[in-house]
PDB file of C-alpha atoms and ligand atoms in Angstrom:
ATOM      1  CA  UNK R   1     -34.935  36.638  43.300  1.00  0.00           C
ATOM      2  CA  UNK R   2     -33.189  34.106  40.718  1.00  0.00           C
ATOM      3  CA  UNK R   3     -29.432  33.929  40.483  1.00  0.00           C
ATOM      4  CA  UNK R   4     -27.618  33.624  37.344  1.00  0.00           C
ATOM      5  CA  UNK R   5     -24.052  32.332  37.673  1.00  0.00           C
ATOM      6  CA  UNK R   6     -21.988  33.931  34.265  1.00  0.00           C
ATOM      7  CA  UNK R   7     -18.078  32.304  33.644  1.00  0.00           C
ATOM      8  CA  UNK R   8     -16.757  34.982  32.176  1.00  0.00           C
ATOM      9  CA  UNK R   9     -13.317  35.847  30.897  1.00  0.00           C
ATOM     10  CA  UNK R  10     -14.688  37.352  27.689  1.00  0.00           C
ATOM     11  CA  UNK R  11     -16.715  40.329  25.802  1.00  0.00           C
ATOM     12  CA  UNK R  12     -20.162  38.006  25.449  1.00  0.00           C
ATOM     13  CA  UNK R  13     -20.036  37.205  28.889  1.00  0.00           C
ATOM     14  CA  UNK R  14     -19.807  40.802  30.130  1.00  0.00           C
ATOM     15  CA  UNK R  15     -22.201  41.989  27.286  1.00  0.00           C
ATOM     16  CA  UNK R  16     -24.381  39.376  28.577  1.00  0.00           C
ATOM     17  CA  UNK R  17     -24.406  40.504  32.360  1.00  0.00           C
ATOM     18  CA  UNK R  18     -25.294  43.974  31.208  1.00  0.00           C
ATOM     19  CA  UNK R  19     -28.261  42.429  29.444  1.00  0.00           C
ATOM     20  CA  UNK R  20     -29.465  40.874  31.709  1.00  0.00           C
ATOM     21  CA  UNK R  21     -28.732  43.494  35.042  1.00  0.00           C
ATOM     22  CA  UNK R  22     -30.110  45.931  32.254  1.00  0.00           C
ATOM     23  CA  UNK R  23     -33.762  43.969  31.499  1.00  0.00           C
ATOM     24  CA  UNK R  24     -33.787  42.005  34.545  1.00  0.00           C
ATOM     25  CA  UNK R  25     -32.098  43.100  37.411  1.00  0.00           C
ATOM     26  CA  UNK R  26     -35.418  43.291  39.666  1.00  0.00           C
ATOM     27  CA  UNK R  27     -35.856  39.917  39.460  1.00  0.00           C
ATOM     28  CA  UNK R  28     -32.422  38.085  38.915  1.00  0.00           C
ATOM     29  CA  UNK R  29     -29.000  38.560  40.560  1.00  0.00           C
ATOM     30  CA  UNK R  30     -26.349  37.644  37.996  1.00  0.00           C
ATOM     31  CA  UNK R  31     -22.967  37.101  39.366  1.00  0.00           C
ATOM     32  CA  UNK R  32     -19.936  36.959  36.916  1.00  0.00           C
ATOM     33  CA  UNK R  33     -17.021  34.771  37.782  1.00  0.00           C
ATOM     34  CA  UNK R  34     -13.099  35.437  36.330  1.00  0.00           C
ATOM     35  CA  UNK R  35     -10.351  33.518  36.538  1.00  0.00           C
ATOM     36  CA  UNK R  36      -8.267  36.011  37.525  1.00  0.00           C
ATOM     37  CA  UNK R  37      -5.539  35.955  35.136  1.00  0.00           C
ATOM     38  CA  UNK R  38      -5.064  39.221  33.639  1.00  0.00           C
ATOM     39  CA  UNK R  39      -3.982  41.794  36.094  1.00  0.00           C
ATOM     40  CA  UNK R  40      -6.875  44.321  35.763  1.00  0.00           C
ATOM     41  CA  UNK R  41     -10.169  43.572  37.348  1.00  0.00           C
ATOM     42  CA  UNK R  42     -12.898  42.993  35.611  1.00  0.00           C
ATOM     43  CA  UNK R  43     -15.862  46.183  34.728  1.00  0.00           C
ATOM     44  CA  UNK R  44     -18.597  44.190  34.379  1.00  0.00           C
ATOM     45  CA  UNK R  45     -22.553  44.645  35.748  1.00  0.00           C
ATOM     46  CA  UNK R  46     -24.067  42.896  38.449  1.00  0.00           C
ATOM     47  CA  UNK R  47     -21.569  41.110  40.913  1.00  0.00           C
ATOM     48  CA  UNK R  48     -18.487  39.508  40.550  1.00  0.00           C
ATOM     49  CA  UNK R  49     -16.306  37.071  42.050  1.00  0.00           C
ATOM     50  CA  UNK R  50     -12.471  36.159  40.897  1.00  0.00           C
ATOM     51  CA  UNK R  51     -10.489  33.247  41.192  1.00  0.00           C
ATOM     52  CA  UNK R  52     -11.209  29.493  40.313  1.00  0.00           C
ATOM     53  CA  UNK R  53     -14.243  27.499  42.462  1.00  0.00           C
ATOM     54  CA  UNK R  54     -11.424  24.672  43.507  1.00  0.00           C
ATOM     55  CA  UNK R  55     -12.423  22.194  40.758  1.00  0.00           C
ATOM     56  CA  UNK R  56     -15.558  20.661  39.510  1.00  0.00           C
ATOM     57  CA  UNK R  57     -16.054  19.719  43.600  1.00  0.00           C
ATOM     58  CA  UNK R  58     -15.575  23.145  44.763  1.00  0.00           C
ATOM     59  CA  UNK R  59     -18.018  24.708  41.991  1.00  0.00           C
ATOM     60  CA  UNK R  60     -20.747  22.529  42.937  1.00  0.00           C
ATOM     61  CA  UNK R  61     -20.086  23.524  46.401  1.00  0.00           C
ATOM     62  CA  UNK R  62     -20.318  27.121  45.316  1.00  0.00           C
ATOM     63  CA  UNK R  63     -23.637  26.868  43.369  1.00  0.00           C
ATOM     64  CA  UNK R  64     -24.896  25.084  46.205  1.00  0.00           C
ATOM     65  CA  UNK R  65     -24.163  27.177  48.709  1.00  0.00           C
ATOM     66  CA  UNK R  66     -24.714  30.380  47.068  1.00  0.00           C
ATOM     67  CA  UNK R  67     -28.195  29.557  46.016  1.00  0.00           C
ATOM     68  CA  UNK R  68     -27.176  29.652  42.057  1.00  0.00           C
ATOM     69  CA  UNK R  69     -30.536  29.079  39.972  1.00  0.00           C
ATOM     70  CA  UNK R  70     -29.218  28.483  36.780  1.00  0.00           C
ATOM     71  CA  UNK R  71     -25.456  29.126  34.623  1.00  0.00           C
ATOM     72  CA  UNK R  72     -24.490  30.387  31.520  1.00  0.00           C
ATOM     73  CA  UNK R  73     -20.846  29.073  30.667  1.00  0.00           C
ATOM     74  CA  UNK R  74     -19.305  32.290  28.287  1.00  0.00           C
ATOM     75  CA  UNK R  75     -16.007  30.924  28.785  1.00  0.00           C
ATOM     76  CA  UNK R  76     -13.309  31.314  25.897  1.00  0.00           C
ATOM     77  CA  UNK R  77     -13.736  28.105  23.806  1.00  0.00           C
ATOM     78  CA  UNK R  78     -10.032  26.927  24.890  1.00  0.00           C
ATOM     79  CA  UNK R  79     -11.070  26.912  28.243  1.00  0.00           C
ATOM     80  CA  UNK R  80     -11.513  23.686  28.099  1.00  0.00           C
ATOM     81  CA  UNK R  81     -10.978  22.602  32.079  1.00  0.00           C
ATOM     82  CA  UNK R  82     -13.516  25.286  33.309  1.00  0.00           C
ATOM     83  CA  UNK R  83     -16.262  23.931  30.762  1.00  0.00           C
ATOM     84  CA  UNK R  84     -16.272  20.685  31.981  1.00  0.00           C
ATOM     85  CA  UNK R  85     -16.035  21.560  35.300  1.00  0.00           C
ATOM     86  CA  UNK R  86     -19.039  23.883  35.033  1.00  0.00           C
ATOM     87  CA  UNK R  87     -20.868  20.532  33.197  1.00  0.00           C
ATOM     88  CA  UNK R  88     -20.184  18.155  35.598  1.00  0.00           C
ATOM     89  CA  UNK R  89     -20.634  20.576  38.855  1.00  0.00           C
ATOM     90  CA  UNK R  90     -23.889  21.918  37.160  1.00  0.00           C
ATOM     91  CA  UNK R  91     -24.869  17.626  36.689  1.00  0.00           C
ATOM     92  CA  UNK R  92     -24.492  17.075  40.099  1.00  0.00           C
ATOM     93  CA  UNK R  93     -25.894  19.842  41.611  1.00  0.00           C
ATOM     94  CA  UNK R  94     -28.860  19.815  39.003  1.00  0.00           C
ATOM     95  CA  UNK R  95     -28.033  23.481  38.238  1.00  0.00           C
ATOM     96  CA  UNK R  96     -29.710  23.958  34.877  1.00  0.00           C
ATOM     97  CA  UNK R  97     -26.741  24.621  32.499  1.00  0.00           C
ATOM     98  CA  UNK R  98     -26.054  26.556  29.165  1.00  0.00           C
ATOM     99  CA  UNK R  99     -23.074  27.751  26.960  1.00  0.00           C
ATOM    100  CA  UNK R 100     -22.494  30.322  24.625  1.00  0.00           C
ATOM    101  CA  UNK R 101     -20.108  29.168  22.183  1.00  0.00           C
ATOM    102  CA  UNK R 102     -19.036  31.083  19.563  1.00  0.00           C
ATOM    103  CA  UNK R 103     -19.640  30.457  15.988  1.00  0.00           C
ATOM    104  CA  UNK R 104     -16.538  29.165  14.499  1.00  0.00           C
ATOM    105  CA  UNK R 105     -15.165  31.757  11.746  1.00  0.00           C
ATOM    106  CA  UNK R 106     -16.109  31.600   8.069  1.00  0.00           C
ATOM    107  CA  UNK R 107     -12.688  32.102   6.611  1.00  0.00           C
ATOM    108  CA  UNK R 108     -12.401  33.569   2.852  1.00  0.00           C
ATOM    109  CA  UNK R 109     -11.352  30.986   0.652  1.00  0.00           C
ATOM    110  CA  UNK R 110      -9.004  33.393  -0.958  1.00  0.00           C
ATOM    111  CA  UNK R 111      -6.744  33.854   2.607  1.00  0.00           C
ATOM    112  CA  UNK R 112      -3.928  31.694   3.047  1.00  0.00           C
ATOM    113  CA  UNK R 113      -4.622  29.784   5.972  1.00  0.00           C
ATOM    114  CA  UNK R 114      -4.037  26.358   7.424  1.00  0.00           C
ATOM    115  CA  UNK R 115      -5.496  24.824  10.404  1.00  0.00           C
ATOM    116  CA  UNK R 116      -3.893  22.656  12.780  1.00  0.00           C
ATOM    117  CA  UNK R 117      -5.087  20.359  15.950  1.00  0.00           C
ATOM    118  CA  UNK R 118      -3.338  21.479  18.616  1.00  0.00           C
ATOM    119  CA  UNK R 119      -0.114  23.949  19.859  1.00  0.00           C
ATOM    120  CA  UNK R 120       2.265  21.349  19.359  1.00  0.00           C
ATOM    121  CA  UNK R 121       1.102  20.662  15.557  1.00  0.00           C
ATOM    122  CA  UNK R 122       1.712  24.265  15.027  1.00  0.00           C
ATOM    123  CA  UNK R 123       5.243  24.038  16.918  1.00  0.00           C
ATOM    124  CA  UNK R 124       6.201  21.777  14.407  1.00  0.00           C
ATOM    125  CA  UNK R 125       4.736  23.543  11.619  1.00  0.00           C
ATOM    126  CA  UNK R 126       5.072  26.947  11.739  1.00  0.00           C
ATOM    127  CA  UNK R 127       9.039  27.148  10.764  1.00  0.00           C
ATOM    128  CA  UNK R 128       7.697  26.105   7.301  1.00  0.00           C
ATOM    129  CA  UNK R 129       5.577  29.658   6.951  1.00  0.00           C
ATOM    130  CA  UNK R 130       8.627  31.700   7.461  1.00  0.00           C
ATOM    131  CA  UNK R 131      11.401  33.080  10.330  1.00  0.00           C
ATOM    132  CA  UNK R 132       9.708  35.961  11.880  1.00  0.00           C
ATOM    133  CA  UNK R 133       6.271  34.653  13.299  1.00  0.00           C
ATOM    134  CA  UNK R 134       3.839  36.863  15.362  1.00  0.00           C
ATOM    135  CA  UNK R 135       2.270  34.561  17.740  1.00  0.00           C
ATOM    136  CA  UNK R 136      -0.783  35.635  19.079  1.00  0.00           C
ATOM    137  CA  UNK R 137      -2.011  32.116  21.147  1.00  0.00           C
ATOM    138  CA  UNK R 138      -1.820  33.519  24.918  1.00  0.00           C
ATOM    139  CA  UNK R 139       0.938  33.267  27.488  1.00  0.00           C
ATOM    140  CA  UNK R 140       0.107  29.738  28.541  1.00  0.00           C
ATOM    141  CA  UNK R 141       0.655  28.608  25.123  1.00  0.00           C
ATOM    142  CA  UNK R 142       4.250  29.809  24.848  1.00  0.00           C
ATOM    143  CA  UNK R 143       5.871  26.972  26.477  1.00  0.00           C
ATOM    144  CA  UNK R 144       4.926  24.613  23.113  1.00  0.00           C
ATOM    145  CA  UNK R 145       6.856  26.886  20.760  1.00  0.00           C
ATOM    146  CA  UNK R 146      10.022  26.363  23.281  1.00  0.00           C
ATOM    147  CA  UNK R 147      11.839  23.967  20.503  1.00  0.00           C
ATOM    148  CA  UNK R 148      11.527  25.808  17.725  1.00  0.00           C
ATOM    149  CA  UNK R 149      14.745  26.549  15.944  1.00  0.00           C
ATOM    150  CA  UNK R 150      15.694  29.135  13.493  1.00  0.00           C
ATOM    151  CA  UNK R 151      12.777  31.405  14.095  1.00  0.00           C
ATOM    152  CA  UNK R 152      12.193  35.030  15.666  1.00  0.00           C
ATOM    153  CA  UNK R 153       8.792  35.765  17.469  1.00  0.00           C
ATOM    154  CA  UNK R 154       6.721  38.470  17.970  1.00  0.00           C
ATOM    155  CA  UNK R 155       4.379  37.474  21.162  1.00  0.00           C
ATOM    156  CA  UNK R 156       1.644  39.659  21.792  1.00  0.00           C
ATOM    157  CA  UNK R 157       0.523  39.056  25.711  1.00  0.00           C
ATOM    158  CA  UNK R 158      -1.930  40.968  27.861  1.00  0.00           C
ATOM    159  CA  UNK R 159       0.297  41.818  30.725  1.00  0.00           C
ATOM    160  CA  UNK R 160       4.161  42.000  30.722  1.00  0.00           C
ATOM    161  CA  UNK R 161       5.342  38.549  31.575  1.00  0.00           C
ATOM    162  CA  UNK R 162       6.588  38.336  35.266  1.00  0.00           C
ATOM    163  CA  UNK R 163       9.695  35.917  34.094  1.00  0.00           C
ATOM    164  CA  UNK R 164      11.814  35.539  30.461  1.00  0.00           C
ATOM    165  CA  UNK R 165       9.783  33.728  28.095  1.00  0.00           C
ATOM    166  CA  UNK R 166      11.203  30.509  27.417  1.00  0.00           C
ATOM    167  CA  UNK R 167      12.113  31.303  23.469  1.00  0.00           C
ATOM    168  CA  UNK R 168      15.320  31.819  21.911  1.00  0.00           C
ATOM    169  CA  UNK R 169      14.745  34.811  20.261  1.00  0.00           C
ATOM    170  CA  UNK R 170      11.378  37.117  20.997  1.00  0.00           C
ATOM    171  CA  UNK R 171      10.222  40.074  21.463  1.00  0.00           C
ATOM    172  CA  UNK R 172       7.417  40.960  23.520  1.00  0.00           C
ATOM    173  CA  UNK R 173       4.461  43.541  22.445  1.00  0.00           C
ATOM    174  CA  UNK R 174       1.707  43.917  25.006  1.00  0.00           C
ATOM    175  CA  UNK R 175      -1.817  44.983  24.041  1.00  0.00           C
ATOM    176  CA  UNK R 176      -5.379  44.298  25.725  1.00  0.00           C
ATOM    177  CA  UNK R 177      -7.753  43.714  22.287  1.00  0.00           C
ATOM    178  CA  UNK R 178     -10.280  45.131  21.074  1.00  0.00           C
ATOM    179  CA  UNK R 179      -6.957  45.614  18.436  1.00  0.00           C
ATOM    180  CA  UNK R 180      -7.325  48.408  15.615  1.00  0.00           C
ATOM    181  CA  UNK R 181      -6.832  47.256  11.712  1.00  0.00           C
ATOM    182  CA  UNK R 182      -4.308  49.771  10.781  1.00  0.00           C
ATOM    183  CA  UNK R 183      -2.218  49.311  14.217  1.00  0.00           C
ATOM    184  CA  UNK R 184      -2.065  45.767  13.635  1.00  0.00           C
ATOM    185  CA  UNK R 185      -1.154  46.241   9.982  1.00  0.00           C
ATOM    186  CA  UNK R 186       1.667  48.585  11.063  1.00  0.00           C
ATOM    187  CA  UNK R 187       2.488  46.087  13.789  1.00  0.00           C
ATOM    188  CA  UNK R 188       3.467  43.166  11.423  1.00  0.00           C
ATOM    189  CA  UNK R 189       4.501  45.234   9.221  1.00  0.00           C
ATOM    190  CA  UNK R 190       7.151  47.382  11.063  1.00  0.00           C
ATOM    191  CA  UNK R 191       8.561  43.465  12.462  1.00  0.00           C
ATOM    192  CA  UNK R 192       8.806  42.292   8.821  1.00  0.00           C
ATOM    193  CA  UNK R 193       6.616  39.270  10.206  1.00  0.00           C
ATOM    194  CA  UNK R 194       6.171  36.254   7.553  1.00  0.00           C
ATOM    195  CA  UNK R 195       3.328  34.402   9.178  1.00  0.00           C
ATOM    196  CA  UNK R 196       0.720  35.043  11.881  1.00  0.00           C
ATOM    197  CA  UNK R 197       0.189  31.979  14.529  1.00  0.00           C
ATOM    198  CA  UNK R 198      -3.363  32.223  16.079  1.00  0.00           C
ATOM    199  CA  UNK R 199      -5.854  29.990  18.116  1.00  0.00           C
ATOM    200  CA  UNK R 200      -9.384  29.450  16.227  1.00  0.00           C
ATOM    201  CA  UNK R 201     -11.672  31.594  18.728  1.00  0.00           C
ATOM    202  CA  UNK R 202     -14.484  32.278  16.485  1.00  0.00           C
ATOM    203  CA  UNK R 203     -16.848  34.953  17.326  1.00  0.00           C
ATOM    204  CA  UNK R 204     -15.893  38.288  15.367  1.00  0.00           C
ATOM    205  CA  UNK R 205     -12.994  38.016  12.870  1.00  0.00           C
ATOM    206  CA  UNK R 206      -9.868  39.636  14.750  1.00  0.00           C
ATOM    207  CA  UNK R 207      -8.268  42.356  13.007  1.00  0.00           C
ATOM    208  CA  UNK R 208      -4.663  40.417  13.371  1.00  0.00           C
ATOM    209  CA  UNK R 209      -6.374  37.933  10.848  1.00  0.00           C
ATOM    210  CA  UNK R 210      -8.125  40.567   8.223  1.00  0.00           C
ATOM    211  CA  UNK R 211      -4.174  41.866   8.705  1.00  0.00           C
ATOM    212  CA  UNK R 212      -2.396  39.128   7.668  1.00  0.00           C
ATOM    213  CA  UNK R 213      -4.761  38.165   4.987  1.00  0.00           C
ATOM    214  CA  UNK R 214      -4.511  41.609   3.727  1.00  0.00           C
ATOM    215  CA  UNK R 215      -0.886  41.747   3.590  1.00  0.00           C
ATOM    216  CA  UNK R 216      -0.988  38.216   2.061  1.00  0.00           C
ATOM    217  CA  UNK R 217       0.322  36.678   5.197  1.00  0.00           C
ATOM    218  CA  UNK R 218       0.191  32.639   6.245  1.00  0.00           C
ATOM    219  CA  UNK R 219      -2.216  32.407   9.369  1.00  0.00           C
ATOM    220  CA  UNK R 220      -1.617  29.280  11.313  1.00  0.00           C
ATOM    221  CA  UNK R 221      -5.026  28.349  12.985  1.00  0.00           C
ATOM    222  CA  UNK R 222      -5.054  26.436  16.658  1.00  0.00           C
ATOM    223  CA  UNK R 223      -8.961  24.369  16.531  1.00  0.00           C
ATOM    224  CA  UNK R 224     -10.738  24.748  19.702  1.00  0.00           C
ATOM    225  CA  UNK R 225     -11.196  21.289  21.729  1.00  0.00           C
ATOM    226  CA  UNK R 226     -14.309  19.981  21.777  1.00  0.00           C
ATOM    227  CA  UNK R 227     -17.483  21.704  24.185  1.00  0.00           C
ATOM    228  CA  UNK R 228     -19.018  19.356  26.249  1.00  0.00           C
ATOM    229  CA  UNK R 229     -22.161  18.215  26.078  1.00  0.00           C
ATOM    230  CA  UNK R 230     -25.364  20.367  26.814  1.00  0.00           C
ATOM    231  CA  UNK R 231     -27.164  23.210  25.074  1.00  0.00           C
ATOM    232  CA  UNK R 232     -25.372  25.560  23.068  1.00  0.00           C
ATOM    233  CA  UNK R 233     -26.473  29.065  21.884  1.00  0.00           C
ATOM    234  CA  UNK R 234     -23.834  31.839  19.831  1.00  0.00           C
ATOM    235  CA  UNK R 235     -25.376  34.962  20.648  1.00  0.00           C
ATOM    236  CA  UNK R 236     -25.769  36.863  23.531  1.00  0.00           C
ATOM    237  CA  UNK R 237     -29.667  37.299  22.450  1.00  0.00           C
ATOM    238  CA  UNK R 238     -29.934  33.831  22.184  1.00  0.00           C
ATOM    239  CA  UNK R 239     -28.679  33.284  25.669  1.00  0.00           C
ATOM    240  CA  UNK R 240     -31.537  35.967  26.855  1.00  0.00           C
ATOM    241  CA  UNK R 241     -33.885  34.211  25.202  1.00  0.00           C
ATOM    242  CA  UNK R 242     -33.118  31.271  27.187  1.00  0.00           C
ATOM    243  CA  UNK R 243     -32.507  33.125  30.156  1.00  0.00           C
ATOM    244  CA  UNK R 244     -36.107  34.765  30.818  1.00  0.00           C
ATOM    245  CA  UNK R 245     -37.477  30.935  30.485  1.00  0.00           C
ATOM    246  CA  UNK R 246     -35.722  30.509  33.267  1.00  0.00           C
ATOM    247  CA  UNK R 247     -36.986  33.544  35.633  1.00  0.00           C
TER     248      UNK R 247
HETATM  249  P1  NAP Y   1      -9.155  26.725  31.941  1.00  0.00           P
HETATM  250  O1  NAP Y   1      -7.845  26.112  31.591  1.00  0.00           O
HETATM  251  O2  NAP Y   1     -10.378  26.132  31.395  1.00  0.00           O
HETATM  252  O3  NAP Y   1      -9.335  26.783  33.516  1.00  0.00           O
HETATM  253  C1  NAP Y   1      -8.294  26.531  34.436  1.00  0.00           C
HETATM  254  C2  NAP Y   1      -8.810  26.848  35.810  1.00  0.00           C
HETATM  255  O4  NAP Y   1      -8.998  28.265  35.965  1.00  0.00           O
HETATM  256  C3  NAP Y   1     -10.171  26.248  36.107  1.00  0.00           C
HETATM  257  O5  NAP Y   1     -10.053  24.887  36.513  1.00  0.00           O
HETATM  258  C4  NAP Y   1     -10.665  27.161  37.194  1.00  0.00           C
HETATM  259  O6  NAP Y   1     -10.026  26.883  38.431  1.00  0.00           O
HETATM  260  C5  NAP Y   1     -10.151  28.518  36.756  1.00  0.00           C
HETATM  261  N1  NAP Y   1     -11.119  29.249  35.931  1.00  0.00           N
HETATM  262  C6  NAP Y   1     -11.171  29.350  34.586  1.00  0.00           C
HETATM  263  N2  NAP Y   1     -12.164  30.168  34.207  1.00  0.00           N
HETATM  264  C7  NAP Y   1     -12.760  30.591  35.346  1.00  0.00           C
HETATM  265  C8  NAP Y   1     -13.838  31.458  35.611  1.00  0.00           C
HETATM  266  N3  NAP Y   1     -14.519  32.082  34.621  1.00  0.00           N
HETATM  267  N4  NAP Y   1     -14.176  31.666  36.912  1.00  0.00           N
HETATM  268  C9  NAP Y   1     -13.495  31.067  37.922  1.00  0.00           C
HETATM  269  N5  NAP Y   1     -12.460  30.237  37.719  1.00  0.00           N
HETATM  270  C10 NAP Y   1     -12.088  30.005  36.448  1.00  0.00           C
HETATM  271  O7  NAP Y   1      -9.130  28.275  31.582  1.00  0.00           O
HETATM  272  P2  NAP Y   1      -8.017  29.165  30.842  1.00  0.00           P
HETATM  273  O8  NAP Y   1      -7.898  28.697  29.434  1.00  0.00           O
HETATM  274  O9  NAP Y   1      -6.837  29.246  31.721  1.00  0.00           O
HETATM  275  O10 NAP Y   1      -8.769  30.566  30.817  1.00  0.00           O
HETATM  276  C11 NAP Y   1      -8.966  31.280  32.018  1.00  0.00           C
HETATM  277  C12 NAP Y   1     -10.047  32.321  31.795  1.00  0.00           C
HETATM  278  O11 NAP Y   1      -9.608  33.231  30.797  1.00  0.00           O
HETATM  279  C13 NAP Y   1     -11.369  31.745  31.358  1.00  0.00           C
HETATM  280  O12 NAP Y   1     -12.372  32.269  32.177  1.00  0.00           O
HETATM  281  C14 NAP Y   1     -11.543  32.179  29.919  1.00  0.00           C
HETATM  282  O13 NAP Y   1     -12.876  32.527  29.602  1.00  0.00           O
HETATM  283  C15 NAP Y   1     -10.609  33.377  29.805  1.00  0.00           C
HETATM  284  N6  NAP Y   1      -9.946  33.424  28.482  1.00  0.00           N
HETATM  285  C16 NAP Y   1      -9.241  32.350  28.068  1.00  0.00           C
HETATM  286  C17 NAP Y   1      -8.635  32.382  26.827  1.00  0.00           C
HETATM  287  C18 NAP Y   1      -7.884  31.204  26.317  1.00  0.00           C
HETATM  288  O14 NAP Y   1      -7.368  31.294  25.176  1.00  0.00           O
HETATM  289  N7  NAP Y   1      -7.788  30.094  27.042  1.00  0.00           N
HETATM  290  C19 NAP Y   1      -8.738  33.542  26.026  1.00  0.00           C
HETATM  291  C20 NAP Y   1      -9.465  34.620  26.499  1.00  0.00           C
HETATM  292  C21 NAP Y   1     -10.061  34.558  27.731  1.00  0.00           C
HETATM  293  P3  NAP Y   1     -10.685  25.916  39.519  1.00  0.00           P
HETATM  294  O15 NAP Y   1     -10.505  24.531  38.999  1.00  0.00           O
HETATM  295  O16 NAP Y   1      -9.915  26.207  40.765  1.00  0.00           O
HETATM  296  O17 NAP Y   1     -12.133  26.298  39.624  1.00  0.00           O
END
């Protein structure tokens, strides 16, 4: 038997593990790993594992020790410390490496959007689009938006957050996505929101974004960092592809 090592924290990662359990579970073991930072567990085929490896050491410990052939990195394109991680434990262990990276989007010309480099560019920038922002970027983003003055926000989070968030004014609306079009249309809509802020994430086009642009909302974009280097597919087909070379 081969063994597959998925990071995982997102739909093409678990769509990918069903693939492959699905067309090649009798001659690969695929093991998922989460971070662990939502509070339900993942459903996901093959096995899984949760928590972090212990740094780039302790996942090249890991893949040594449990035997992993090969790893497909379908991390979230912000997660920027497991990626390199994964490349530099994979270097060192010779653990043949590759990720699937989403496409970035293809955003309609028409939409009013703006892209920024990082959270503290669109900290700075985002009183400009209005007072009542719906920000959208993740709990460990909040923190950045901690100066802003004069504004009310709408933060969407997966789980309830354990302490206050550290914002002036906020309220908190929880939701897990896949998100529906009309709910979030009603949602920024029944907070009389002005501008949606949003990291770049490619993949799919959210509905919060085909929202705002339909209700002729601002949408201030967050770009990804950089991947590192190594071989990069977008689709979970692609990463198949390159999977059964490796069986
Ligand atoms: P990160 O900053 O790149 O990683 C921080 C630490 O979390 C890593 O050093 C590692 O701990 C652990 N970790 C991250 N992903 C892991 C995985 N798949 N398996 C085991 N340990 C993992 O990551 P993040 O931005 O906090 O994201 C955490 C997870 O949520 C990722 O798996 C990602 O795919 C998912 N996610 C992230 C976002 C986002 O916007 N950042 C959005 C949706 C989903 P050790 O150093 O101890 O190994």
């Amino acid at each position: 038997m081969r063994r597959l090592l998925i990071l995982g924290g997102t739909a093409e990662a678990r769509a990918l593990a069903e693939a492959a359990v699905n067309e090649l579970g009798d001659r690969l073991e695929v093991v998922t790993s989460w971070a662990g930072r939502t509070d339900r567990a993942p459903d996901v085929a093959g096995d899984t594992r949760v928590g972090g490896f212990g740094g780039a050491a302790g996942l090249t410990d890991y893949l040594r020790t449990e035997a992993i052939d090969f790893v497909i990195d379908a991390t979230h394109p912000f997660a920027e410390t497991i990626s390199e991680h994964a490349h530099d434990a994979c270097v060192t262990a010779s653990v043949a490496r590759l990720q699937l990276f989403r496409l970035a989007w293809a955003l309609p010309p028409s939409g009013r959007w703006l892209e920024v480099d990082d959270m503290a560019a669109a900290a700075r920038t985002i009183g400009d689009l209005g007072s009542r922002i719906f920000l959208t970027t993740g709990k460990q983003t909040v923190n950045a938006f901690s100066d802003v003055e004069n504004v009310w926000f709408l933060v969407r989070l997966i789980d309830p957050p354990a302490e206050p968030l550290p914002l002036a004014n906020c309220e908190v609306a929880t939701g897990r996505p896949p998100y529906d079009l009309e709910a979030e249309r009603a949602l920024m809509e029944r907070h009389r929101i002005d501008a949606l802020v949003s990291k770049s994430s490619g993949g799919a086009l959210p509905e919060k974004i085909i929202a705002a642009f339909e209700l002729g909302l601002p949408v201030l974009l967050v770009a990804p960092p950089p991947p590192p280097p190594g071989m990069r597919v977008s689709h979970v087909d692609e990463a198949m592809a390159w999977v059964r070379t490796q069986i």
